[in-house]
Coordinates of C-alpha atoms in Angstrom, one line a residue:
Chain E
M269 CA 119.2 131.9 98.3
I270 CA 117.9 132.7 94.8
R271 CA 119.0 135.9 93.1
A272 CA 117.5 137.0 89.8
Q273 CA 119.2 139.7 87.8
G274 CA 117.9 141.6 84.7
L275 CA 115.4 138.9 83.7
I276 CA 114.0 139.5 80.2
K277 CA 111.8 136.9 78.6
T278 CA 110.4 137.2 75.1
F279 CA 108.3 134.3 73.6
E280 CA 109.0 133.2 70.1
G281 CA 106.9 135.1 67.5
Q282 CA 106.2 137.9 69.9
Q283 CA 107.9 141.3 69.7
E284 CA 107.1 142.6 73.2
A285 CA 108.9 141.0 76.1
V286 CA 106.8 139.3 78.8
L287 CA 109.4 140.2 81.5
K288 CA 111.2 143.4 80.9
G289 CA 114.2 143.3 83.3
V290 CA 113.3 141.8 86.7
D291 CA 115.7 141.9 89.6
L292 CA 114.7 139.9 92.7
S293 CA 116.3 138.2 95.7
L294 CA 114.6 135.3 97.6
N295 CA 116.0 134.6 101.0
D296 CA 115.9 131.2 102.7
G297 CA 112.6 130.8 104.6
D298 CA 110.8 133.5 102.6
F299 CA 107.1 133.2 102.2
I300 CA 106.3 135.2 99.0
S301 CA 103.2 135.8 96.8
L302 CA 103.5 136.9 93.2
M303 CA 100.4 138.8 92.2
G304 CA 99.3 140.7 89.1
R305 CA 96.8 140.8 86.3
S306 CA 96.5 138.1 83.7
G307 CA 99.4 138.3 81.3
S308 CA 101.5 140.5 83.6
G309 CA 104.3 137.8 83.6
K310 CA 104.0 136.4 87.1
S311 CA 103.8 132.7 86.0
T312 CA 106.6 133.3 83.6
L313 CA 108.8 134.7 86.4
L314 CA 107.9 131.7 88.5
Y315 CA 109.0 129.2 85.8
L316 CA 112.2 131.1 85.3
L317 CA 113.0 131.2 89.0
S318 CA 112.1 127.4 89.4
T319 CA 114.6 126.4 86.6
L320 CA 111.8 124.9 84.4
D321 CA 112.5 127.6 81.8
R322 CA 116.1 128.4 81.1
N323 CA 115.6 130.2 77.9
F324 CA 115.8 133.9 78.9
E325 CA 118.1 136.9 79.1
G326 CA 119.7 137.8 82.5
S327 CA 120.6 135.3 85.2
V328 CA 119.1 133.2 88.0
L329 CA 121.6 132.2 90.7
Y330 CA 121.0 129.4 93.2
D331 CA 123.4 130.1 96.0
G332 CA 125.6 132.0 93.6
V333 CA 125.5 129.4 90.8
S334 CA 123.8 130.4 87.5
I335 CA 121.2 127.8 86.4
K336 CA 122.4 128.4 82.8
E337 CA 125.8 127.1 83.6
M338 CA 124.5 124.0 85.3
G339 CA 124.7 120.7 83.3
V340 CA 121.7 118.5 82.6
Q341 CA 122.4 116.1 85.5
E342 CA 123.0 119.0 87.9
I343 CA 119.8 120.9 87.0
H344 CA 117.8 117.7 87.3
R345 CA 119.4 117.0 90.7
L346 CA 118.6 120.5 91.8
R347 CA 115.0 120.1 90.8
N348 CA 114.8 116.7 92.5
E349 CA 116.5 117.6 95.8
Q350 CA 115.9 121.3 96.3
I351 CA 112.8 122.3 94.5
G352 CA 109.1 121.3 94.9
F353 CA 106.5 122.4 92.4
V354 CA 102.7 122.6 92.7
F355 CA 100.6 123.3 89.6
Q356 CA 97.1 124.7 89.4
F357 CA 95.7 121.5 88.0
H358 CA 97.2 119.1 90.5
Y359 CA 98.9 116.9 87.8
L360 CA 98.8 113.7 89.7
L361 CA 99.7 110.6 87.7
S362 CA 96.4 108.8 87.2
E363 CA 97.9 105.3 87.4
L364 CA 99.5 105.8 90.8
S365 CA 97.8 105.8 94.2
A366 CA 98.1 108.9 96.5
I367 CA 101.1 107.6 98.4
E368 CA 102.8 106.4 95.2
N369 CA 102.3 109.9 93.7
I370 CA 103.9 111.4 96.8
L371 CA 106.9 109.1 96.7
L372 CA 107.7 109.8 93.0
P373 CA 110.5 112.3 93.6
A374 CA 111.9 109.8 96.2
R375 CA 111.8 107.0 93.7
K376 CA 113.8 109.2 91.3
A377 CA 116.4 109.7 94.1
N378 CA 116.4 106.0 95.1
L379 CA 115.2 107.0 98.5
L380 CA 112.0 105.1 98.5
D381 CA 112.5 103.2 101.7
K382 CA 113.9 106.1 103.6
K383 CA 111.0 108.4 102.6
L384 CA 108.2 106.0 103.2
S385 CA 107.5 107.0 106.8
F386 CA 107.9 110.7 105.9
A387 CA 105.3 110.2 103.1
R388 CA 102.9 108.8 105.7
D389 CA 103.6 111.8 108.0
L390 CA 102.9 114.2 105.1
L391 CA 99.7 112.3 104.4
E392 CA 98.6 112.8 108.0
Q393 CA 99.6 116.5 107.9
V394 CA 97.5 117.1 104.8
G395 CA 94.7 115.2 106.5
L396 CA 94.5 112.2 104.0
S397 CA 96.2 109.4 105.9
D398 CA 93.1 107.2 105.3
K399 CA 93.3 107.7 101.6
A400 CA 96.9 106.6 100.9
D401 CA 95.9 103.9 98.5
R402 CA 93.3 105.8 96.6
L403 CA 93.8 106.6 92.9
P404 CA 93.5 110.3 92.0
H405 CA 90.1 109.9 90.3
H406 CA 88.7 108.7 93.7
L407 CA 89.9 112.0 95.4
S408 CA 88.2 115.4 95.3
G409 CA 90.0 118.4 93.7
G410 CA 91.0 119.8 97.1
E411 CA 92.3 116.4 98.1
Q412 CA 94.3 116.0 94.9
Q413 CA 95.9 119.4 95.4
R414 CA 96.9 118.4 99.0
I415 CA 98.5 115.2 97.6
A416 CA 100.3 117.4 95.1
I417 CA 101.7 119.6 97.9
A418 CA 102.8 116.5 99.9
R419 CA 104.6 115.3 96.8
A420 CA 106.3 118.6 96.3
L421 CA 107.5 118.4 99.9
I422 CA 108.6 114.8 100.1
M423 CA 112.3 115.6 99.4
Q424 CA 112.1 118.4 102.0
P425 CA 113.1 120.9 99.4
K426 CA 114.6 124.3 100.1
Y427 CA 112.2 125.9 97.7
L428 CA 108.5 125.4 96.9
F429 CA 107.1 127.0 93.8
A430 CA 103.3 127.0 93.3
D431 CA 101.4 128.3 90.3
E432 CA 98.0 129.3 91.4
P433 CA 97.6 126.4 93.7
T434 CA 94.1 127.5 94.8
G435 CA 93.0 128.7 91.4
N436 CA 90.8 125.7 90.8
L437 CA 89.5 125.2 94.4
D438 CA 86.7 126.6 96.5
S439 CA 87.6 129.0 99.3
K440 CA 87.4 126.3 102.0
N441 CA 90.0 124.2 100.2
G442 CA 92.0 127.3 99.4
E443 CA 92.2 128.0 103.1
I444 CA 93.4 124.5 103.8
I445 CA 96.1 124.8 101.2
F446 CA 97.3 128.2 102.6
D447 CA 97.4 126.8 106.1
L448 CA 99.5 123.9 104.8
F449 CA 102.0 126.3 103.1
S450 CA 102.2 128.3 106.3
Q451 CA 102.8 125.3 108.4
F452 CA 105.5 123.9 106.1
N453 CA 107.2 127.3 105.9
K454 CA 107.4 127.4 109.7
E455 CA 108.1 123.8 110.4
Y456 CA 110.6 123.0 107.6
K457 CA 111.8 126.5 106.8
T458 CA 110.8 125.9 103.2
T459 CA 111.0 129.0 101.0
I460 CA 107.6 129.3 99.4
I461 CA 106.8 131.4 96.3
Y462 CA 103.3 131.2 94.9
V463 CA 101.4 132.9 92.1
T464 CA 97.9 133.8 92.9
H465 CA 95.0 135.9 91.5
D466 CA 93.3 135.7 94.9
Q467 CA 93.9 139.0 96.8
Q468 CA 93.0 137.5 100.2
F469 CA 95.3 134.5 99.7
G470 CA 98.1 136.7 98.3
M471 CA 97.9 139.1 101.2
K472 CA 98.7 136.3 103.7
A473 CA 102.3 136.0 102.4
H474 CA 105.1 137.6 104.4
R475 CA 106.3 139.4 101.2
R476 CA 104.0 140.3 98.4
I477 CA 105.4 141.1 94.9
L478 CA 103.1 142.9 92.5
I479 CA 104.0 142.5 88.8
N480 CA 102.7 144.8 86.3
D481 CA 103.4 144.6 82.5
G482 CA 106.6 142.6 82.9
I483 CA 108.2 144.6 85.7
I484 CA 108.0 144.5 89.5
D485 CA 105.7 147.2 90.4
K486 CA 105.8 146.9 94.2
I487 CA 107.2 144.8 96.9
S488 CA 105.6 145.0 100.3
Chain L
M114 CA 111.3 103.8 85.5
M115 CA 110.3 100.2 85.2
F116 CA 107.7 100.7 88.0
L117 CA 106.0 103.4 86.1
S118 CA 106.2 101.5 82.8
L119 CA 104.6 98.5 84.4
K120 CA 101.9 100.8 85.9
H121 CA 101.2 102.2 82.4
L122 CA 100.9 98.7 80.9
L123 CA 98.7 97.4 83.7
T124 CA 96.4 100.4 83.6
R125 CA 95.8 99.9 79.9
K126 CA 95.1 96.1 80.1
K127 CA 93.1 95.8 76.9
Q128 CA 95.7 97.6 74.8
S129 CA 98.5 95.7 76.4
V130 CA 96.9 92.4 75.8
L131 CA 96.1 93.2 72.2
I132 CA 99.8 94.1 71.5
L133 CA 100.9 91.1 73.4
L134 CA 98.7 88.9 71.3
G135 CA 100.2 90.3 68.1
I136 CA 103.7 89.5 69.3
I137 CA 102.7 86.0 70.6
I138 CA 100.9 85.1 67.3
G139 CA 103.9 86.4 65.3
T140 CA 106.5 84.5 67.4
S141 CA 104.6 81.3 67.7
A142 CA 103.7 81.3 63.9
Y143 CA 107.4 81.7 63.1
V144 CA 108.4 78.8 65.5
A145 CA 105.6 76.5 64.2
I146 CA 106.0 77.2 60.5
S147 CA 109.8 77.1 60.7
G148 CA 109.6 73.9 62.8
M149 CA 107.4 72.2 60.2
M150 CA 109.2 73.5 57.1
L151 CA 112.7 72.9 58.4
G152 CA 111.7 69.4 59.7
F153 CA 110.5 68.6 56.2
Q154 CA 113.6 70.2 54.6
T155 CA 115.9 68.4 57.0
K156 CA 114.3 65.1 56.0
L157 CA 114.6 65.8 52.3
M158 CA 118.0 67.3 52.6
D159 CA 119.2 64.2 54.5
Q160 CA 117.8 62.1 51.6
L161 CA 119.5 64.4 49.0
V162 CA 122.8 64.3 50.8
N163 CA 123.0 60.8 52.1
N164 CA 120.9 58.6 49.8
D165 CA 123.3 59.2 46.9
A166 CA 126.8 60.4 46.3
H167 CA 127.9 63.8 47.3
I168 CA 129.7 64.0 44.0
R169 CA 129.0 61.8 41.0
I170 CA 131.6 61.3 38.3
S171 CA 129.9 59.9 35.2
A172 CA 131.0 58.9 31.7
R173 CA 130.6 61.9 29.4
E174 CA 127.8 61.3 26.9
E175 CA 129.2 62.2 23.5
L176 CA 127.1 62.8 20.4
L177 CA 128.6 61.5 17.1
T178 CA 129.2 64.0 14.3
S179 CA 130.9 63.8 10.9
E180 CA 134.2 64.8 12.6
S181 CA 134.0 62.1 15.2
L182 CA 135.9 59.6 13.1
D183 CA 138.6 62.0 11.8
S184 CA 141.2 60.5 14.0
F185 CA 141.3 57.3 11.9
P186 CA 143.8 57.4 9.0
E187 CA 141.2 56.3 6.5
A188 CA 138.9 59.2 7.4
E189 CA 140.3 61.5 4.7
H190 CA 139.0 59.1 2.0
V191 CA 135.5 59.0 3.5
F192 CA 132.8 61.2 2.1
W193 CA 129.6 60.8 4.2
S194 CA 126.3 60.7 2.3
L195 CA 124.6 60.5 5.7
P196 CA 127.0 61.5 8.6
P197 CA 127.0 59.6 11.8
S198 CA 124.6 60.8 14.6
G199 CA 123.2 59.9 18.0
R200 CA 124.9 59.0 21.2
K201 CA 128.3 57.3 21.2
D202 CA 127.7 53.7 22.4
S203 CA 129.3 52.2 25.5
A204 CA 129.8 55.3 27.6
K205 CA 132.4 54.6 30.2
I206 CA 134.8 56.3 32.6
Q207 CA 137.9 56.6 30.5
Y208 CA 140.7 56.2 33.1
P209 CA 139.1 54.6 36.2
L210 CA 142.4 53.7 37.8
G211 CA 143.6 57.3 37.5
W212 CA 140.4 58.4 39.3
F213 CA 140.8 55.7 42.0
E214 CA 144.3 56.9 42.7
K215 CA 143.3 60.5 42.8
L216 CA 140.3 59.8 45.1
N217 CA 142.4 57.7 47.4
K218 CA 144.9 60.5 47.8
D219 CA 142.3 63.2 48.4
H220 CA 141.9 63.8 52.2
D221 CA 138.4 65.3 51.7
V222 CA 137.1 62.0 50.3
I223 CA 135.7 59.6 52.9
A224 CA 134.7 56.9 50.5
F225 CA 133.9 56.2 46.8
V226 CA 132.3 53.4 44.9
P227 CA 132.7 52.5 41.2
Q228 CA 129.3 51.8 39.7
V229 CA 127.7 50.6 36.5
N230 CA 124.4 52.5 35.9
I231 CA 122.3 51.0 33.1
N232 CA 118.7 51.4 31.9
V233 CA 117.0 48.1 32.0
I234 CA 113.6 46.4 31.5
F235 CA 112.2 44.1 34.2
N236 CA 110.1 41.2 33.2
R237 CA 108.0 39.0 35.5
A238 CA 105.5 36.8 33.7
S239 CA 103.5 39.2 31.5
V240 CA 104.5 42.3 33.5
T241 CA 107.2 44.6 32.0
V242 CA 108.6 47.6 33.8
A243 CA 111.4 50.0 32.6
G244 CA 113.9 51.0 35.2
R245 CA 117.5 51.5 36.3
M246 CA 120.1 49.0 37.6
I247 CA 123.0 50.1 39.7
G248 CA 125.8 47.7 40.0
A249 CA 128.2 48.3 42.8
D250 CA 130.3 46.6 45.5
P251 CA 127.8 46.4 48.4
L252 CA 130.4 47.2 51.1
K253 CA 131.7 50.2 49.3
Q254 CA 128.1 51.3 48.4
E255 CA 127.1 51.2 52.0
R256 CA 130.0 53.6 52.9
V257 CA 128.8 56.1 50.3
S258 CA 125.0 56.1 50.8
N259 CA 122.7 55.1 53.7
I260 CA 120.7 52.7 51.6
Q261 CA 121.0 50.0 54.4
Q262 CA 118.8 52.0 56.7
Y263 CA 115.9 51.9 54.2
M264 CA 116.0 48.1 53.9
I265 CA 112.6 46.7 54.9
S266 CA 113.6 43.1 54.2
G267 CA 116.9 41.4 53.6
A268 CA 120.3 43.2 53.9
F269 CA 122.0 45.3 51.3
K270 CA 125.2 43.2 51.4
D271 CA 123.1 40.2 50.3
I272 CA 123.7 41.3 46.7
G273 CA 127.3 40.0 47.2
T274 CA 129.9 40.3 44.5
S275 CA 128.3 37.9 42.1
G276 CA 125.4 35.4 41.8
S277 CA 122.8 37.5 40.0
R278 CA 121.1 38.8 43.1
I279 CA 119.2 42.1 43.4
I280 CA 117.5 44.2 45.9
L281 CA 114.7 46.5 44.6
G282 CA 112.4 49.3 45.6
K283 CA 109.1 48.5 47.4
A284 CA 107.0 50.2 44.7
L285 CA 108.8 48.4 41.9
M286 CA 108.2 45.1 43.8
Q287 CA 104.5 45.9 43.9
S288 CA 104.4 46.9 40.2
L289 CA 105.9 43.6 39.2
G290 CA 103.9 41.7 41.7
A291 CA 107.0 39.8 42.8
R292 CA 108.0 38.3 46.1
Q293 CA 111.2 37.9 48.0
S294 CA 113.4 35.0 46.8
E295 CA 111.6 35.0 43.4
T296 CA 113.6 35.3 40.2
I297 CA 112.8 37.9 37.6
L298 CA 114.2 38.6 34.2
I299 CA 116.2 41.7 33.4
T300 CA 117.5 42.9 30.0
S301 CA 119.6 45.9 29.1
G302 CA 118.2 45.9 25.5
K303 CA 121.4 44.5 24.2
G304 CA 121.8 40.8 24.5
P305 CA 119.6 38.2 26.1
S306 CA 117.6 38.6 29.3
M307 CA 119.3 37.4 32.5
P308 CA 117.6 36.0 35.6
F309 CA 118.1 37.8 38.9
K310 CA 117.0 36.6 42.3
I311 CA 115.3 39.1 44.7
V312 CA 117.2 39.1 48.0
G313 CA 115.9 42.3 49.6
V314 CA 113.5 45.2 49.4
F315 CA 114.1 48.9 50.3
D316 CA 111.8 51.8 50.9
T317 CA 113.5 55.2 50.8
G318 CA 110.3 57.2 50.7
S319 CA 111.5 58.8 47.4
K320 CA 109.1 57.7 44.7
N321 CA 111.7 58.3 42.1
I322 CA 114.0 55.6 43.5
D323 CA 111.5 53.1 44.9
E324 CA 109.5 52.7 41.6
N325 CA 112.3 51.9 39.3
T326 CA 115.7 51.1 40.9
V327 CA 117.4 47.9 41.6
F328 CA 120.9 47.3 43.1
T329 CA 123.1 44.4 42.1
S330 CA 126.8 43.5 42.3
L331 CA 129.2 45.4 40.0
G332 CA 130.2 42.2 38.2
D333 CA 126.6 41.2 37.5
A334 CA 125.8 44.6 36.1
Q335 CA 128.9 44.6 33.9
K336 CA 127.8 41.1 32.6
L337 CA 124.3 42.3 31.8
R338 CA 125.7 45.4 30.1
G339 CA 128.1 43.2 28.1
S340 CA 131.1 45.3 29.0
P341 CA 133.2 43.5 31.7
S342 CA 135.7 45.7 33.6
E343 CA 134.1 49.0 32.5
I344 CA 132.4 51.4 34.9
T345 CA 130.0 54.2 34.1
D346 CA 130.1 56.2 37.3
I347 CA 132.1 56.8 40.5
A348 CA 130.0 57.9 43.5
V349 CA 132.0 59.9 46.0
K350 CA 131.3 60.8 49.6
I351 CA 133.2 63.7 51.0
E352 CA 133.9 65.0 54.5
Q353 CA 131.9 68.2 54.2
P354 CA 128.8 67.8 52.0
D355 CA 128.3 71.6 51.9
L356 CA 131.6 71.9 50.0
A357 CA 130.7 69.4 47.3
E358 CA 130.0 72.1 44.8
I359 CA 133.5 73.6 45.2
K360 CA 135.1 70.2 45.1
S361 CA 133.3 69.2 41.9
A362 CA 134.3 72.5 40.3
E363 CA 137.9 71.8 41.2
W364 CA 137.8 68.3 39.7
K365 CA 136.1 69.6 36.5
T366 CA 139.1 71.7 35.6
S367 CA 141.3 68.6 35.1
S368 CA 138.8 66.0 33.8
H369 CA 137.0 65.0 30.7
E370 CA 134.2 63.3 32.6
K371 CA 130.9 64.7 33.7
I372 CA 131.2 65.7 37.4
M373 CA 128.2 66.8 39.4
S374 CA 127.8 67.7 43.0
W375 CA 124.6 66.9 44.9
Q376 CA 123.7 70.6 44.9
E377 CA 123.8 70.7 41.1
S378 CA 121.8 67.6 40.6
S379 CA 119.2 68.8 43.2
A380 CA 119.2 72.4 42.2
S381 CA 115.4 72.5 41.6
I382 CA 114.6 71.1 45.0
L383 CA 117.1 73.5 46.7
S384 CA 115.4 76.4 44.9
V385 CA 112.0 75.2 46.3
F386 CA 113.6 75.3 49.8
K387 CA 114.7 78.8 49.2
T388 CA 111.2 79.8 48.0
Q389 CA 109.8 78.1 51.1
D390 CA 112.2 80.1 53.3
I391 CA 111.2 83.4 51.6
V392 CA 107.5 82.6 52.1
R393 CA 108.0 81.5 55.7
N394 CA 110.1 84.6 56.6
S395 CA 107.9 87.1 54.8
M396 CA 104.7 85.8 56.3
T397 CA 106.1 85.9 59.8
I398 CA 107.8 89.2 59.4
S399 CA 104.5 90.6 58.1
I400 CA 102.8 89.4 61.3
I401 CA 105.5 90.9 63.5
I402 CA 105.5 94.2 61.5
V403 CA 101.7 94.5 62.2
A404 CA 102.4 93.9 65.9
G405 CA 105.2 96.4 65.7
F406 CA 102.9 99.0 64.2
G407 CA 100.4 98.2 67.0
I408 CA 103.1 99.1 69.6
Y409 CA 104.1 102.2 67.7
N410 CA 100.6 103.5 67.4
I411 CA 99.6 102.8 70.9
L412 CA 102.8 104.3 72.4
S413 CA 102.5 107.4 70.2
I414 CA 98.9 107.9 71.4
L415 CA 100.1 107.3 74.9
V416 CA 102.9 109.9 74.6
T417 CA 100.3 112.5 73.5
Q418 CA 97.9 111.5 76.3
K419 CA 100.7 111.6 78.9
K420 CA 102.2 115.0 78.1
R421 CA 101.1 116.4 81.5
D422 CA 102.7 113.5 83.2
I423 CA 105.9 114.1 81.3
A424 CA 105.9 117.7 82.3
I425 CA 105.3 116.9 86.0
L426 CA 108.0 114.2 86.0
R427 CA 110.5 116.6 84.4
S428 CA 109.6 119.2 87.1
M429 CA 110.5 116.6 89.7
G430 CA 113.9 116.0 88.3
F431 CA 113.3 113.1 86.0
T432 CA 115.7 113.5 83.0
P433 CA 114.8 113.2 79.3
N434 CA 116.5 109.7 79.4
D435 CA 114.2 108.7 82.2
I436 CA 111.2 109.7 80.0
V437 CA 112.6 107.7 77.1
S438 CA 113.0 104.7 79.4
L439 CA 109.4 105.1 80.6
F440 CA 108.0 104.4 77.2
F441 CA 110.9 102.3 75.8
N442 CA 110.6 99.9 78.7
Q443 CA 106.9 99.2 77.8
G444 CA 107.9 98.0 74.3
L445 CA 110.7 96.0 75.9
I446 CA 108.4 94.3 78.4
L447 CA 105.8 93.5 75.8
G448 CA 108.5 92.2 73.4
I449 CA 110.1 89.9 76.0
L450 CA 106.8 88.7 77.5
G451 CA 105.2 88.2 74.0
G452 CA 108.3 86.6 72.7
V453 CA 108.7 84.1 75.5
I454 CA 105.0 83.2 75.5
G455 CA 105.2 82.9 71.7
L456 CA 108.1 80.5 72.0
G457 CA 106.2 78.4 74.4
L458 CA 103.1 78.4 72.3
G459 CA 105.1 77.7 69.2
F460 CA 106.8 74.7 70.9
I461 CA 103.4 73.3 71.9
I462 CA 102.1 73.7 68.4
C463 CA 105.2 72.0 67.0
F464 CA 104.8 69.1 69.5
L465 CA 101.1 68.7 68.5
M466 CA 102.0 68.8 64.8
G467 CA 104.6 66.1 65.5
Q468 CA 101.8 63.8 66.7
I469 CA 100.0 64.0 63.3
E470 CA 100.2 60.6 61.6
I471 CA 101.2 60.7 58.0
V472 CA 102.5 58.2 55.4
P473 CA 105.8 56.9 56.7
G474 CA 108.8 57.8 54.7
R475 CA 107.2 60.7 52.9
M476 CA 107.2 64.0 54.9
G477 CA 107.3 61.9 58.0
S478 CA 109.8 60.0 60.1
S479 CA 110.1 56.3 60.0
T480 CA 107.6 56.2 62.9
G481 CA 104.9 57.6 60.6
R482 CA 104.7 61.0 62.4
M483 CA 105.4 64.4 60.9
I484 CA 109.0 65.5 61.2
I485 CA 109.3 68.7 63.1
S486 CA 112.6 70.6 63.6
Y487 CA 113.3 71.8 67.2
D488 CA 116.5 73.5 66.1
L489 CA 117.6 76.0 68.7
I490 CA 118.4 78.5 66.0
I491 CA 114.6 78.8 65.2
Y492 CA 113.9 79.8 68.8
V493 CA 116.8 82.2 68.9
K494 CA 115.7 83.8 65.7
A495 CA 112.1 84.0 66.8
I496 CA 112.9 85.8 70.1
I497 CA 115.3 88.2 68.3
I498 CA 112.6 89.1 65.7
A499 CA 110.1 89.7 68.5
L500 CA 112.5 91.8 70.5
L501 CA 113.8 93.8 67.6
S502 CA 110.3 94.6 66.3
S503 CA 109.2 95.7 69.8
L504 CA 112.3 97.8 70.4
F505 CA 112.2 99.4 66.9
S506 CA 108.6 100.3 67.2
S507 CA 108.9 101.7 70.8
I508 CA 112.1 103.7 70.4
F509 CA 110.6 106.4 68.1
P510 CA 107.7 107.4 70.3
A511 CA 109.9 107.1 73.4
R512 CA 112.5 109.4 71.9
A513 CA 109.7 111.8 70.9
A514 CA 108.5 111.8 74.5
G515 CA 112.1 112.4 75.8
S516 CA 112.5 115.4 73.6
L517 CA 109.3 117.2 74.8
D518 CA 110.0 120.5 76.5
P519 CA 108.1 120.6 79.8
M520 CA 107.5 124.4 79.5
D521 CA 105.8 123.9 76.1
I522 CA 103.5 121.3 77.7
I523 CA 102.7 123.5 80.7
R524 CA 102.1 126.6 78.7
S525 CA 99.7 124.7 76.4
G526 CA 97.8 123.4 79.4
G527 CA 99.1 119.9 79.0
Q528 CA 97.7 119.5 75.5

């Protein structure tokens, strides 16, 4: 469970806060969309919740432990074992094949052998089992994003954070990505939190959080 | 992170090969140049140390002045219209027996030989050549210098203890046009010429010695000089040649004689060696620095290009140290690989240079091939230089990569 209390985030050189006191609880198995206009603070909130940004006022607690109190090794272990992240621009490592990209977090955790068959399962689930050895530049944008999702899930994390995962894809590929999120949420009980501009995609989440001008405007 | 580091290197083959070439050229140049120069230096050093005494005790050369004769009682009645001048005649070691006793008792001394060194003129038919005669006991002389190994005909001991026999340098033999067993005339300038029979020829490779030096027995040299029982020099061999300078300084404090270590008498050659070493090291270090800058530049560019990768790796739980390793390993791999290939290439170049035929006895060995040093220390130094330059040039971009904040990269869109 993740609990955020009184989150305030102000960027250096700016007088006005991007987040102005956000309180939020994410339960295990949640499927949540974060929506709002550009500059409303939804991506900033996602980075704070996902531990990537620890420079803020307030607190983010993972199962009751504040991420600010965690040491360097602890926070990196948390990111490696319990958190998956999907970016808008895929961010695959261009030197590595599809399956090598998927196995990167497992390589960090020294679980390469144990995770190999699961990586192949994931490749099959994202419909790319025949493209395991392809380099990213030989994959389409949609395929690269599916590989990025498989990579985020290889450690079977408790939480999956996604920053506009369909923002750079056409609607058909967007549908595929959403179906995958839905499938993993059901199958692995992964808590999924994603930021989106797409109303249709956002409305498919079980809980929808609307952020407006740095505060939570509505939860439905 | 080694896997990712290798992937980076293999993906950028052209850049990796270029850096590798820089390190290989630097390392092999160091090995080859050092091998050649140290080989040459070792040969010369061997000649400097072993062809002559480690320490030479010589009669002090005194110049006469108006005060030189003051010790005589009649001196107070003498008023010089033209005071005495020039070198005092008949320079000799003042107390040879005292020296022999001192040297016999000194544990650092391996051997010593009393000598008579005189300037002479050689005559054969109409040919006249100026040179130097060294009179010494052959057995003692052989213990002090390695003259026997340069004998190309006859044996050094053939000069005996009397009998007016000489051995002489090959170049001097050619100048005189003499042949073995022939008798030539030698004069010291005082007294009549004396006949000496040629019983052997040496070739040390040192022009200085081969063109003007003859060896004879101590007694015969003393006879030619007209000063029986006097000696002009004592050549000393000590246990540790490197300490000759210290030993000679110690003896100088309690002696009137002129005492010189091999380092002092070869100071000009040793300074040439130092200059050679400076040139060799600066040249090689320059090459390695250029290769190091290559690594630094390419890794710095790579860090900038791979900011997105750094951000994604950090989001997956890779630590700043992992990121440092990712880039540092690349420098390490290039350094080790380039260094090892460079050592191999350097060895091959040395081997090929060692096949070059040159005039025997000069820079070369007695087989007529160039002398190359394969000293292990050259190879150890070369690999250390290659590794250090690679590590120094990769640590800075690697640390810069490790200190990048993933959020800054993500917010700037990976730029």
